[in-house]
Amino acid sequence: MEQMDSAEKRLNELGYKQELRRQMTLFKTLAISFSTMTLFTGITPLYGSSLLYAGPAPLVWGWIIVSFFTCFVGLAMAEICSSFPTTGSLYFWAAHLAGPRWGPLASWFCAWLETIGLIAGIGTQAYAGSQTLQSIILLCTGTNRGGGYLAPKWLFLCMYMGLTVIWAVLNTFALEVIAFIDIISIWWQVVGGLVIVIMLPLVSLSRQPASYVFTAFEMGAETTGVSSKPYAAILSLLVSQYSLYGYDAAAHLTEETKGADKNGPTAILASIGIISVFGWAYILALTFSIQDAAYLYDVSNETAGAFVPAQILYDAFHGRYNSSAGAIVLLFIIWGSFFFGGLSITTSAARVVYALARDNGIPFSSVWRRLHPKHKVPSNAVWLCAFICILLGLPVLKVNVVFTAITSICTVGWVGGYAVPIFARLVMAESNFNAGPFYLGRARRPICFTAFLWICYTCSVFLLPTFYPITWDNFNYAPVALGAGLGLIMLWWLVDARKWFKGPVRNIDATNGSV
C-alpha cells in the first residue's frame, strides 16, 4: 500500500478528500509561481509611467523598498500555507483562522476579493501582451516614422480576446501540459532575462551615468499634472507594487503538489527572492540604456510613444546596428513572458473558482465545480474566468484608461485577498493554530502586523488618481468598479448568503476518513 503524503494526510484532517492528482514537484510548483509573478509582465507595462512621474531614482530605489516589505507578506503567507495545504488557499485559510463566529464572513469576503483579482489578472496579461504584440508589428512593418502599421483598437481587442481564449484552451488539457509549459516559462524568463539585462546596456551606444540612475528626481508635471514630489514618488512605486505579488500561486496548487506543507512555503519565498533580484536588474538595464528620456514619450517617435520599453530597445539596437531586428527579438522574449504569465494566472483563477464552487459560494456551483472527466482539471471554471476576462476588455474600444483600471482592480483584489487571512492570523489565539513544518513562532505578530499594514497601503495607492486635472479620459474608475462590485457582494451576504454560506464545506467524514 502506497504511503500517504504528509500534505494529503493534513488535507484529510482538514475535512477534504484528495480529488486532484498529487504529482507536482517543488520545481514545477516554483515554475508556476514564478511564472505568475513573471519577470517582465509587471515592470514592462508600467515602467514608462513610473519613470515619468518622478524620474529614475524613486523607480530604482522603490523596487528595493517594495521587495523588503513584500518579504513580510511572503513569510506570513508561507507559515499559513504550511498549515493549510488546500487548493482553496486564501479563503480556506481565512475561514479557519477567523474561527467559527467570523469564519464564514472572512471566507466570503476573501474568496471574492481573490476571485476578482485573479480574473482581472488574466486581463492585465492579455492587455500588456497585446500592447507588446502591437509594438512588434509596428517595428516589423517599418516603425511609426517609416509608415509602419499601428494596430487599431478593434484589432487590439481581437488580440486581447485571442490570448484569453488560447490560455483557456490550454488549461482544458491535463495539468502536466501546463506544468511542462511553465517549466519552459521559467527557463524562458531566466535565460531571456539574462540576455536582456546583459545585452541591452552593452548594445546601447551611450549609457546614463550612475548619478542619473540612482539620484535623479525629475518631475513630469507638464504631462501628468502631478506637482507634489511626495505624491509623484508614491505613484512611481506603483510599478514595483504591481510586479511583486502572485507568489500565492504555489498555494493554489498545494493539493496537486507532493509534500505541499514544505514545498508550498518554499516556492512562495523562493519566487519572491528570485523576482526581487531579477526585477531590479531589469529596471537597471532599462534605465542605464535610456538614450533620450524626453524622446521616449514623443507620440511621433518610432513606437508612437505608446510603449516606453519598446522605444528603449529600439534606440539601443537601431543606434548600434541601424536595424530594429534585435529590438524585435527582445520584445518577442518579453511577449513570451506575458503569454506564460497569463497561462499561469488562468490556472490559478480557475482553481480558486473551482474551490469556491466546491463550497457552494458561486451561483450554479454544481456547474463550475465539475472536473473534466479525463484530465481531472476544472475546465468549466477555466472558461468562466475567460468569459469574464473578455468582458473586462470590451471597453478598450471606447476608453483609453482600461489598463489602469484593470491593473488597479487586479492589485486591490489580489493583494487585498492576502490581508484577510494574515489579519486573522495576527489576532487569533496561538493555541488555536496547528503549525506546519514552516513556523514563525514568536516572530509571527510583528511579521503579520507589518505585512497587513503594507497590504492596506498598497491597496490604497492603487485607488488614487494618476493624472490631473481629472477628466473622463484619465479617470481611474477602479474605485467605482470595485466599490460597486464589492458592495453587491456584501449586500448579497447580508440579504441571503449569510444564511447558508458557512465557509469551506467538508467532503470527508472527520471521524473515519470516509467520504
Short mmCIF file of C-alpha atoms in Angstrom, two decimals:
data_model
loop_
_atom_site.label_atom_id
_atom_site.label_comp_id
_atom_site.label_asym_id
_atom_site.label_seq_id
_atom_site.Cartn_x
_atom_site.Cartn_y
_atom_site.Cartn_z
CA MET A 1 0.00 0.00 0.00
CA GLU A 2 1.38 3.40 -1.01
CA GLN A 3 2.30 5.62 1.94
CA MET A 4 0.12 8.71 2.31
CA ASP A 5 1.80 12.05 1.56
CA SER A 6 2.09 14.30 4.68
CA ALA A 7 0.19 17.09 2.94
CA GLU A 8 -2.57 14.67 1.88
CA LYS A 9 -2.84 13.47 5.49
CA ARG A 10 -3.20 17.07 6.65
CA LEU A 11 -5.80 17.66 3.90
CA ASN A 12 -7.86 14.77 5.26
CA GLU A 13 -7.59 16.20 8.78
CA LEU A 14 -8.99 19.49 7.47
CA GLY A 15 -12.01 17.65 6.02
CA TYR A 16 -11.17 17.25 2.34
CA LYS A 17 -10.60 14.11 0.32
CA GLN A 18 -7.84 14.01 -2.28
CA GLU A 19 -9.53 14.58 -5.67
CA LEU A 20 -6.89 16.32 -7.78
CA ARG A 21 -3.79 14.44 -8.90
CA ARG A 22 -0.88 14.99 -6.49
CA GLN A 23 2.10 14.70 -8.81
CA MET A 24 3.72 18.15 -8.98
CA THR A 25 7.26 18.55 -7.65
CA LEU A 26 8.77 21.58 -5.89
CA PHE A 27 10.40 22.69 -9.12
CA LYS A 28 7.14 22.52 -11.09
CA THR A 29 5.27 24.42 -8.35
CA LEU A 30 8.03 27.03 -8.23
CA ALA A 31 7.86 27.32 -12.01
CA ILE A 32 4.15 28.12 -11.96
CA SER A 33 4.52 30.51 -9.02
CA PHE A 34 7.45 32.27 -10.70
CA SER A 35 5.54 32.42 -13.99
CA THR A 36 2.54 34.00 -12.30
CA MET A 37 4.75 36.75 -10.84
CA THR A 38 6.83 36.90 -14.05
CA LEU A 39 9.95 38.90 -14.62
CA PHE A 40 8.69 41.26 -17.32
CA THR A 41 4.92 41.44 -17.05
CA GLY A 42 4.73 43.77 -14.07
CA ILE A 43 7.66 46.04 -14.85
CA THR A 44 7.33 46.41 -18.63
CA PRO A 45 3.83 47.94 -18.99
CA LEU A 46 4.15 50.37 -16.04
CA TYR A 47 7.83 51.28 -16.39
CA GLY A 48 7.15 54.28 -18.63
CA SER A 49 4.50 55.88 -16.42
CA SER A 50 6.51 55.32 -13.24
CA LEU A 51 9.61 56.90 -14.83
CA LEU A 52 7.52 59.85 -15.99
CA TYR A 53 6.16 60.71 -12.52
CA ALA A 54 9.43 61.29 -10.66
CA GLY A 55 12.39 60.11 -12.74
CA PRO A 56 14.72 57.16 -12.24
CA ALA A 57 15.75 57.40 -8.56
CA PRO A 58 12.32 56.70 -6.96
CA LEU A 59 11.74 53.95 -9.54
CA VAL A 60 15.07 52.22 -8.83
CA TRP A 61 15.07 52.55 -5.04
CA GLY A 62 11.31 51.95 -4.87
CA TRP A 63 11.87 48.38 -6.06
CA ILE A 64 14.17 47.73 -3.08
CA ILE A 65 11.64 49.19 -0.64
CA VAL A 66 8.73 47.21 -2.05
CA SER A 67 10.79 43.99 -2.15
CA PHE A 68 11.66 44.44 1.53
CA PHE A 69 8.05 44.76 2.66
CA THR A 70 6.90 42.02 0.28
CA CYS A 71 9.14 39.61 2.21
CA PHE A 72 6.99 40.18 5.30
CA VAL A 73 3.85 39.29 3.35
CA GLY A 74 5.57 36.22 1.91
CA LEU A 75 6.71 34.98 5.34
CA ALA A 76 3.23 35.39 6.81
CA MET A 77 1.64 33.52 3.90
CA ALA A 78 4.28 30.78 3.87
CA GLU A 79 3.52 29.93 7.51
CA ILE A 80 -0.21 29.71 6.83
CA CYS A 81 0.32 27.71 3.62
CA SER A 82 2.37 25.18 5.59
CA SER A 83 -0.54 24.66 7.99
CA PHE A 84 -3.33 24.59 5.35
CA PRO A 85 -2.17 22.83 2.14
CA THR A 86 -5.51 23.12 0.28
CA THR A 87 -6.35 24.39 -3.19
CA GLY A 88 -8.84 26.89 -1.73
CA SER A 89 -5.80 28.56 -0.16
CA LEU A 90 -6.54 32.13 0.93
CA TYR A 91 -10.26 31.92 1.60
CA PHE A 92 -9.89 28.49 3.21
CA TRP A 93 -7.18 29.96 5.43
CA ALA A 94 -9.40 32.94 6.30
CA ALA A 95 -12.30 30.68 7.32
CA HIS A 96 -10.25 28.53 9.66
CA LEU A 97 -8.08 31.28 11.13
CA ALA A 98 -11.03 33.61 11.84
CA GLY A 99 -12.81 30.94 13.90
CA PRO A 100 -16.42 29.68 13.81
CA ARG A 101 -18.01 33.09 14.51
CA TRP A 102 -16.25 35.24 11.92
CA GLY A 103 -15.01 32.48 9.63
CA PRO A 104 -17.89 32.49 7.13
CA LEU A 105 -17.75 36.30 6.63
CA ALA A 106 -13.94 36.32 6.39
CA SER A 107 -14.06 33.41 3.95
CA TRP A 108 -16.75 35.04 1.81
CA PHE A 109 -15.00 38.39 1.55
CA CYS A 110 -11.57 36.86 0.93
CA ALA A 111 -12.86 34.45 -1.72
CA TRP A 112 -14.49 37.18 -3.76
CA LEU A 113 -11.55 39.57 -3.45
CA GLU A 114 -9.25 36.84 -4.67
CA THR A 115 -11.57 35.82 -7.49
CA ILE A 116 -11.91 39.41 -8.71
CA GLY A 117 -8.15 39.95 -8.50
CA LEU A 118 -7.20 36.78 -10.36
CA ILE A 119 -9.70 37.21 -13.18
CA ALA A 120 -8.62 40.85 -13.64
CA GLY A 121 -5.04 39.50 -13.55
CA ILE A 122 -5.73 37.47 -16.70
CA GLY A 123 -6.89 40.74 -18.28
CA THR A 124 -3.69 42.60 -17.34
CA GLN A 125 -1.58 39.92 -19.02
CA ALA A 126 -3.79 39.87 -22.13
CA TYR A 127 -3.72 43.67 -22.40
CA ALA A 128 0.03 44.08 -21.88
CA GLY A 129 0.71 41.09 -24.16
CA SER A 130 -1.40 42.74 -26.88
CA GLN A 131 0.46 46.02 -26.30
CA THR A 132 3.80 44.26 -26.80
CA LEU A 133 2.49 42.50 -29.92
CA GLN A 134 1.28 45.86 -31.22
CA SER A 135 4.82 47.24 -30.86
CA ILE A 136 6.33 44.15 -32.54
CA ILE A 137 4.00 44.55 -35.54
CA LEU A 138 4.79 48.27 -35.72
CA LEU A 139 8.56 47.71 -35.77
CA CYS A 140 8.29 44.78 -38.20
CA THR A 141 6.37 46.90 -40.71
CA GLY A 142 8.67 49.91 -40.69
CA THR A 143 8.20 51.81 -37.38
CA ASN A 144 5.81 54.68 -36.72
CA ARG A 145 8.09 57.09 -38.59
CA GLY A 146 8.57 54.75 -41.53
CA GLY A 147 4.92 54.05 -42.32
CA GLY A 148 4.60 51.02 -40.02
CA TYR A 149 1.24 49.55 -39.06
CA LEU A 150 -0.06 50.55 -35.64
CA ALA A 151 -2.86 48.13 -34.76
CA PRO A 152 -6.18 49.99 -34.28
CA LYS A 153 -8.40 49.47 -31.24
CA TRP A 154 -10.58 46.78 -32.84
CA LEU A 155 -7.55 44.67 -33.75
CA PHE A 156 -6.04 45.30 -30.31
CA LEU A 157 -9.25 43.92 -28.77
CA CYS A 158 -9.07 40.87 -31.07
CA MET A 159 -5.51 40.18 -29.87
CA TYR A 160 -6.67 40.55 -26.26
CA MET A 161 -9.54 38.11 -26.78
CA GLY A 162 -7.34 35.71 -28.75
CA LEU A 163 -4.78 35.41 -25.96
CA THR A 164 -7.52 34.82 -23.38
CA VAL A 165 -9.10 32.04 -25.46
CA ILE A 166 -5.72 30.36 -26.14
CA TRP A 167 -4.98 30.27 -22.40
CA ALA A 168 -8.41 28.76 -21.72
CA VAL A 169 -7.91 26.10 -24.39
CA LEU A 170 -4.50 25.13 -22.99
CA ASN A 171 -5.94 24.98 -19.47
CA THR A 172 -8.51 22.41 -20.54
CA PHE A 173 -5.73 19.88 -21.10
CA ALA A 174 -4.08 17.84 -18.36
CA LEU A 175 -2.17 19.72 -15.72
CA GLU A 176 1.05 18.05 -16.86
CA VAL A 177 0.82 20.09 -20.08
CA ILE A 178 0.56 23.34 -18.12
CA ALA A 179 3.36 22.27 -15.78
CA PHE A 180 5.57 21.41 -18.77
CA ILE A 181 4.85 24.79 -20.38
CA ASP A 182 5.63 26.52 -17.10
CA ILE A 183 8.98 24.75 -16.88
CA ILE A 184 9.69 26.22 -20.34
CA SER A 185 8.48 29.53 -18.92
CA ILE A 186 10.92 29.65 -16.02
CA TRP A 187 13.86 28.93 -18.34
CA TRP A 188 12.47 31.36 -20.92
CA GLN A 189 12.41 34.12 -18.34
CA VAL A 190 15.69 33.27 -16.64
CA VAL A 191 17.65 32.93 -19.90
CA GLY A 192 15.71 35.68 -21.67
CA GLY A 193 16.05 37.94 -18.64
CA LEU A 194 19.81 37.43 -18.52
CA VAL A 195 20.07 38.12 -22.27
CA ILE A 196 18.17 41.41 -21.97
CA VAL A 197 19.82 42.55 -18.73
CA ILE A 198 23.33 41.90 -20.11
CA MET A 199 22.86 42.70 -23.79
CA LEU A 200 20.80 45.91 -23.61
CA PRO A 201 23.39 48.09 -21.79
CA LEU A 202 26.21 46.61 -23.93
CA VAL A 203 24.43 47.34 -27.22
CA SER A 204 23.42 50.91 -26.29
CA LEU A 205 25.73 53.47 -27.91
CA SER A 206 25.68 55.53 -24.73
CA ARG A 207 24.68 54.78 -21.16
CA GLN A 208 23.27 57.03 -18.49
CA PRO A 209 25.68 57.83 -15.63
CA ALA A 210 25.10 56.20 -12.25
CA SER A 211 24.33 59.64 -10.81
CA TYR A 212 21.30 59.86 -13.13
CA VAL A 213 20.05 56.33 -12.46
CA PHE A 214 20.40 56.39 -8.67
CA THR A 215 19.90 60.05 -7.71
CA ALA A 216 17.94 61.90 -10.44
CA PHE A 217 14.48 63.04 -9.37
CA GLU A 218 12.72 64.53 -12.40
CA MET A 219 9.10 65.58 -12.27
CA GLY A 220 6.83 65.10 -15.27
CA ALA A 221 4.25 67.61 -14.06
CA GLU A 222 3.65 69.03 -17.54
CA THR A 223 2.36 65.66 -18.71
CA THR A 224 0.93 64.08 -15.54
CA GLY A 225 -0.32 67.20 -13.78
CA VAL A 226 1.22 65.85 -10.55
CA SER A 227 3.27 68.68 -8.99
CA SER A 228 3.73 67.27 -5.47
CA LYS A 229 7.07 65.47 -5.08
CA PRO A 230 5.87 63.03 -2.37
CA TYR A 231 2.76 62.19 -4.42
CA ALA A 232 4.86 61.68 -7.56
CA ALA A 233 7.21 59.39 -5.62
CA ILE A 234 4.27 57.34 -4.34
CA LEU A 235 2.94 56.90 -7.89
CA SER A 236 6.40 55.93 -9.17
CA LEU A 237 6.36 52.95 -6.78
CA LEU A 238 3.23 51.51 -8.42
CA VAL A 239 5.31 49.53 -10.93
CA SER A 240 7.04 47.70 -8.09
CA GLN A 241 3.86 47.10 -6.12
CA TYR A 242 2.11 45.75 -9.22
CA SER A 243 5.03 43.45 -10.04
CA LEU A 244 5.68 41.90 -6.63
CA TYR A 245 2.68 39.69 -5.99
CA GLY A 246 1.29 36.45 -7.40
CA TYR A 247 3.50 34.23 -5.26
CA ASP A 248 0.35 32.69 -3.76
CA ALA A 249 0.05 30.64 -6.98
CA ALA A 250 2.05 27.95 -5.18
CA ALA A 251 -0.68 27.81 -2.54
CA HIS A 252 -3.41 27.26 -5.15
CA LEU A 253 -1.63 24.12 -6.34
CA THR A 254 -0.93 22.54 -2.95
CA GLU A 255 -3.50 19.75 -3.43
CA GLU A 256 -1.56 18.77 -6.55
CA THR A 257 1.94 19.13 -5.05
CA LYS A 258 3.98 16.44 -3.33
CA GLY A 259 4.99 17.43 0.22
CA ALA A 260 3.00 20.66 -0.14
CA ASP A 261 3.26 21.55 3.56
CA LYS A 262 7.00 22.07 2.95
CA ASN A 263 7.25 22.73 -0.78
CA GLY A 264 4.42 25.29 -0.86
CA PRO A 265 6.13 27.72 1.57
CA THR A 266 9.49 27.13 -0.13
CA ALA A 267 8.02 28.01 -3.54
CA ILE A 268 6.40 31.19 -2.16
CA LEU A 269 9.63 32.52 -0.61
CA ALA A 270 11.87 31.40 -3.48
CA SER A 271 9.61 33.16 -6.01
CA ILE A 272 9.86 36.44 -4.11
CA GLY A 273 13.64 36.16 -3.83
CA ILE A 274 14.21 35.35 -7.49
CA ILE A 275 11.89 38.05 -8.82
CA SER A 276 13.33 40.69 -6.45
CA VAL A 277 16.85 40.19 -7.80
CA PHE A 278 15.94 39.77 -11.47
CA GLY A 279 13.39 42.59 -11.40
CA TRP A 280 15.88 45.11 -10.06
CA ALA A 281 18.45 44.06 -12.65
CA TYR A 282 15.85 44.54 -15.42
CA ILE A 283 14.92 48.02 -14.15
CA LEU A 284 18.60 48.99 -14.01
CA ALA A 285 19.24 47.67 -17.53
CA LEU A 286 16.35 49.70 -18.95
CA THR A 287 17.27 52.86 -17.05
CA PHE A 288 21.01 52.80 -17.84
CA SER A 289 20.17 52.27 -21.54
CA ILE A 290 17.93 55.34 -21.96
CA GLN A 291 19.28 57.49 -24.81
CA ASP A 292 16.93 60.49 -24.55
CA ALA A 293 14.37 60.46 -21.71
CA ALA A 294 12.14 63.14 -23.23
CA TYR A 295 12.00 61.41 -26.63
CA LEU A 296 10.59 58.22 -25.06
CA TYR A 297 7.17 59.85 -24.71
CA ASP A 298 7.09 61.64 -28.08
CA VAL A 299 3.99 60.42 -29.99
CA SER A 300 5.91 60.91 -33.25
CA ASN A 301 8.75 58.56 -32.25
CA GLU A 302 9.31 55.11 -33.76
CA THR A 303 6.94 53.34 -31.32
CA ALA A 304 4.31 56.11 -31.36
CA GLY A 305 5.14 56.96 -27.74
CA ALA A 306 2.92 54.09 -26.71
CA PHE A 307 5.37 51.70 -25.10
CA VAL A 308 8.49 53.13 -23.45
CA PRO A 309 10.49 49.86 -23.06
CA ALA A 310 9.98 49.18 -26.78
CA GLN A 311 11.45 52.59 -27.60
CA ILE A 312 14.45 51.97 -25.30
CA LEU A 313 15.13 48.66 -27.08
CA TYR A 314 14.70 50.26 -30.50
CA ASP A 315 17.04 53.16 -29.70
CA ALA A 316 19.73 50.76 -28.48
CA PHE A 317 19.69 48.36 -31.44
CA HIS A 318 18.94 50.86 -34.19
CA GLY A 319 21.61 53.19 -32.84
CA ARG A 320 24.22 50.42 -32.89
CA TYR A 321 23.24 48.36 -35.93
CA ASN A 322 20.88 50.66 -37.87
CA SER A 323 18.30 47.85 -37.62
CA SER A 324 15.34 47.13 -35.37
CA ALA A 325 15.73 43.32 -35.62
CA GLY A 326 17.40 42.99 -32.22
CA ALA A 327 14.67 45.04 -30.55
CA ILE A 328 12.02 42.84 -32.16
CA VAL A 329 13.70 39.66 -30.85
CA LEU A 330 13.89 41.01 -27.30
CA LEU A 331 10.30 42.24 -27.48
CA PHE A 332 9.30 38.73 -28.51
CA ILE A 333 11.04 37.39 -25.38
CA ILE A 334 9.04 39.89 -23.31
CA TRP A 335 5.83 38.93 -25.12
CA GLY A 336 6.52 35.29 -24.29
CA SER A 337 6.67 36.28 -20.64
CA PHE A 338 3.19 37.80 -20.89
CA PHE A 339 1.95 34.66 -22.62
CA PHE A 340 3.31 32.35 -19.91
CA GLY A 341 2.12 34.70 -17.16
CA GLY A 342 -1.43 34.77 -18.49
CA LEU A 343 -1.45 31.00 -18.79
CA SER A 344 -0.37 30.59 -15.15
CA ILE A 345 -2.85 33.16 -13.83
CA THR A 346 -5.65 31.41 -15.72
CA THR A 347 -4.61 28.20 -13.95
CA SER A 348 -4.72 29.92 -10.54
CA ALA A 349 -8.01 31.73 -11.21
CA ALA A 350 -9.72 28.51 -12.26
CA ARG A 351 -8.51 26.75 -9.09
CA VAL A 352 -9.98 29.48 -6.88
CA VAL A 353 -13.32 29.45 -8.74
CA TYR A 354 -13.37 25.65 -8.51
CA ALA A 355 -12.65 25.71 -4.77
CA LEU A 356 -15.33 28.35 -4.14
CA ALA A 357 -17.85 26.41 -6.24
CA ARG A 358 -16.96 23.25 -4.30
CA ASP A 359 -18.13 25.12 -1.20
CA ASN A 360 -21.32 26.38 -2.93
CA GLY A 361 -20.16 30.03 -2.89
CA ILE A 362 -20.99 30.84 -6.55
CA PRO A 363 -24.32 30.79 -8.39
CA PHE A 364 -24.68 27.48 -10.30
CA SER A 365 -21.85 25.99 -8.24
CA SER A 366 -22.62 22.47 -9.48
CA VAL A 367 -21.59 23.57 -12.98
CA TRP A 368 -18.35 25.35 -12.04
CA ARG A 369 -17.04 22.64 -9.71
CA ARG A 370 -17.33 19.95 -12.38
CA LEU A 371 -13.99 18.39 -13.31
CA HIS A 372 -13.04 17.27 -16.81
CA PRO A 373 -13.74 13.51 -16.81
CA LYS A 374 -10.41 12.63 -18.41
CA HIS A 375 -7.94 15.32 -17.42
CA LYS A 376 -9.28 16.00 -13.90
CA VAL A 377 -8.99 19.79 -14.26
CA PRO A 378 -11.80 22.32 -13.55
CA SER A 379 -12.44 23.10 -17.22
CA ASN A 380 -15.82 24.82 -16.68
CA ALA A 381 -14.23 27.20 -14.17
CA VAL A 382 -11.48 27.94 -16.71
CA TRP A 383 -13.98 29.07 -19.35
CA LEU A 384 -15.99 31.12 -16.87
CA CYS A 385 -12.82 33.06 -16.00
CA ALA A 386 -12.00 33.54 -19.69
CA PHE A 387 -15.50 34.84 -20.47
CA ILE A 388 -15.45 37.41 -17.65
CA CYS A 389 -11.94 38.49 -18.66
CA ILE A 390 -13.13 39.15 -22.22
CA LEU A 391 -15.98 41.29 -20.85
CA LEU A 392 -13.44 43.34 -18.88
CA GLY A 393 -11.55 44.09 -22.09
CA LEU A 394 -14.50 45.29 -24.18
CA PRO A 395 -14.21 48.96 -23.03
CA VAL A 396 -10.88 49.09 -24.91
CA LEU A 397 -12.90 50.21 -27.94
CA LYS A 398 -14.07 53.42 -26.23
CA VAL A 399 -11.95 54.12 -23.13
CA ASN A 400 -8.23 54.99 -23.01
CA VAL A 401 -7.53 54.07 -19.36
CA VAL A 402 -8.67 50.45 -19.40
CA PHE A 403 -5.24 49.12 -18.41
CA THR A 404 -5.05 51.48 -15.42
CA ALA A 405 -8.42 50.29 -14.20
CA ILE A 406 -7.81 46.56 -14.78
CA THR A 407 -4.40 46.83 -13.10
CA SER A 408 -5.90 48.56 -10.06
CA ILE A 409 -8.78 46.08 -9.79
CA CYS A 410 -6.34 43.20 -10.12
CA THR A 411 -3.95 44.52 -7.47
CA VAL A 412 -6.57 45.57 -4.91
CA GLY A 413 -8.47 42.30 -5.30
CA TRP A 414 -5.46 40.00 -5.42
CA VAL A 415 -3.31 41.66 -2.74
CA GLY A 416 -6.37 42.63 -0.68
CA GLY A 417 -7.24 38.95 -0.50
CA TYR A 418 -3.91 38.36 1.27
CA ALA A 419 -4.90 40.76 4.06
CA VAL A 420 -7.85 38.74 5.39
CA PRO A 421 -6.04 35.53 6.47
CA ILE A 422 -2.98 37.49 7.59
CA PHE A 423 -5.11 39.71 9.84
CA ALA A 424 -6.94 36.66 11.19
CA ARG A 425 -3.58 35.01 11.92
CA LEU A 426 -2.44 38.19 13.69
CA VAL A 427 -5.37 38.35 16.13
CA MET A 428 -6.11 34.65 16.73
CA ALA A 429 -5.06 32.81 19.88
CA GLU A 430 -1.80 30.95 19.30
CA SER A 431 -3.20 27.85 20.98
CA ASN A 432 -5.75 27.52 18.14
CA PHE A 433 -3.10 27.41 15.40
CA ASN A 434 -1.96 23.99 14.18
CA ALA A 435 1.53 24.83 12.91
CA GLY A 436 3.02 23.10 9.88
CA PRO A 437 6.71 22.43 9.20
CA PHE A 438 7.27 26.16 8.44
CA TYR A 439 6.52 28.07 11.65
CA LEU A 440 7.37 31.68 12.60
CA GLY A 441 6.96 31.25 16.35
CA ARG A 442 7.18 34.48 18.34
CA ALA A 443 8.06 36.47 15.23
CA ARG A 444 4.60 35.96 13.74
CA ARG A 445 2.95 39.02 15.35
CA PRO A 446 5.42 41.68 14.14
CA ILE A 447 5.69 39.98 10.75
CA CYS A 448 1.90 39.71 10.27
CA PHE A 449 1.34 43.27 11.55
CA THR A 450 3.91 44.73 9.13
CA ALA A 451 2.50 42.64 6.25
CA PHE A 452 -1.07 43.75 6.97
CA LEU A 453 -0.17 47.46 7.09
CA TRP A 454 1.81 47.16 3.85
CA ILE A 455 -1.13 45.49 2.08
CA CYS A 456 -3.50 48.24 3.27
CA TYR A 457 -1.11 50.88 1.93
CA THR A 458 -0.70 49.07 -1.41
CA CYS A 459 -4.46 48.79 -1.95
CA SER A 460 -4.96 52.46 -1.08
CA VAL A 461 -2.43 53.87 -3.55
CA PHE A 462 -3.89 51.91 -6.47
CA LEU A 463 -7.17 53.76 -5.97
CA LEU A 464 -5.56 57.20 -6.26
CA PRO A 465 -5.94 59.43 -9.34
CA THR A 466 -2.90 59.05 -11.59
CA PHE A 467 -3.37 62.20 -13.71
CA TYR A 468 -4.50 65.75 -13.04
CA PRO A 469 -6.74 67.53 -13.70
CA ILE A 470 -9.13 64.61 -13.55
CA THR A 471 -11.21 64.17 -16.70
CA TRP A 472 -13.31 61.36 -18.17
CA ASP A 473 -10.34 60.39 -20.36
CA ASN A 474 -7.90 59.82 -17.49
CA PHE A 475 -10.26 58.97 -14.62
CA ASN A 476 -9.18 55.91 -12.61
CA TYR A 477 -12.54 54.18 -12.45
CA ALA A 478 -11.23 51.25 -10.38
CA PRO A 479 -12.67 52.67 -7.09
CA VAL A 480 -16.11 52.89 -8.70
CA ALA A 481 -15.93 49.42 -10.25
CA LEU A 482 -14.57 47.83 -7.08
CA GLY A 483 -16.99 49.74 -4.87
CA ALA A 484 -19.97 48.62 -6.95
CA GLY A 485 -18.77 45.02 -7.22
CA LEU A 486 -17.82 44.55 -3.58
CA GLY A 487 -20.94 46.45 -2.49
CA LEU A 488 -23.15 43.97 -4.36
CA ILE A 489 -21.20 41.04 -2.93
CA MET A 490 -21.59 42.34 0.63
CA LEU A 491 -25.27 43.08 0.01
CA TRP A 492 -25.71 39.51 -1.20
CA TRP A 493 -24.07 38.39 2.05
CA LEU A 494 -26.36 40.47 4.25
CA VAL A 495 -29.57 39.62 2.41
CA ASP A 496 -29.05 35.95 1.63
CA ALA A 497 -25.62 34.31 1.66
CA ARG A 498 -25.01 34.60 5.41
CA LYS A 499 -27.94 32.24 5.94
CA TRP A 500 -26.35 29.37 4.04
CA PHE A 501 -22.67 30.08 3.34
CA LYS A 502 -20.65 28.58 6.17
CA GLY A 503 -17.23 28.69 4.53
CA PRO A 504 -15.33 25.66 3.22
CA VAL A 505 -17.51 22.56 3.10
CA ARG A 506 -16.00 19.29 4.30
CA ASN A 507 -16.32 16.46 1.79
CA ILE A 508 -14.89 13.77 4.06
CA ASP A 509 -16.07 12.29 7.35
CA ALA A 510 -13.70 13.55 10.05
CA THR A 511 -14.21 10.54 12.31
CA ASN A 512 -13.27 7.72 9.99
CA GLY A 513 -11.87 9.38 6.89
CA SER A 514 -14.67 8.12 4.64
CA VAL A 515 -16.41 10.24 2.05
#
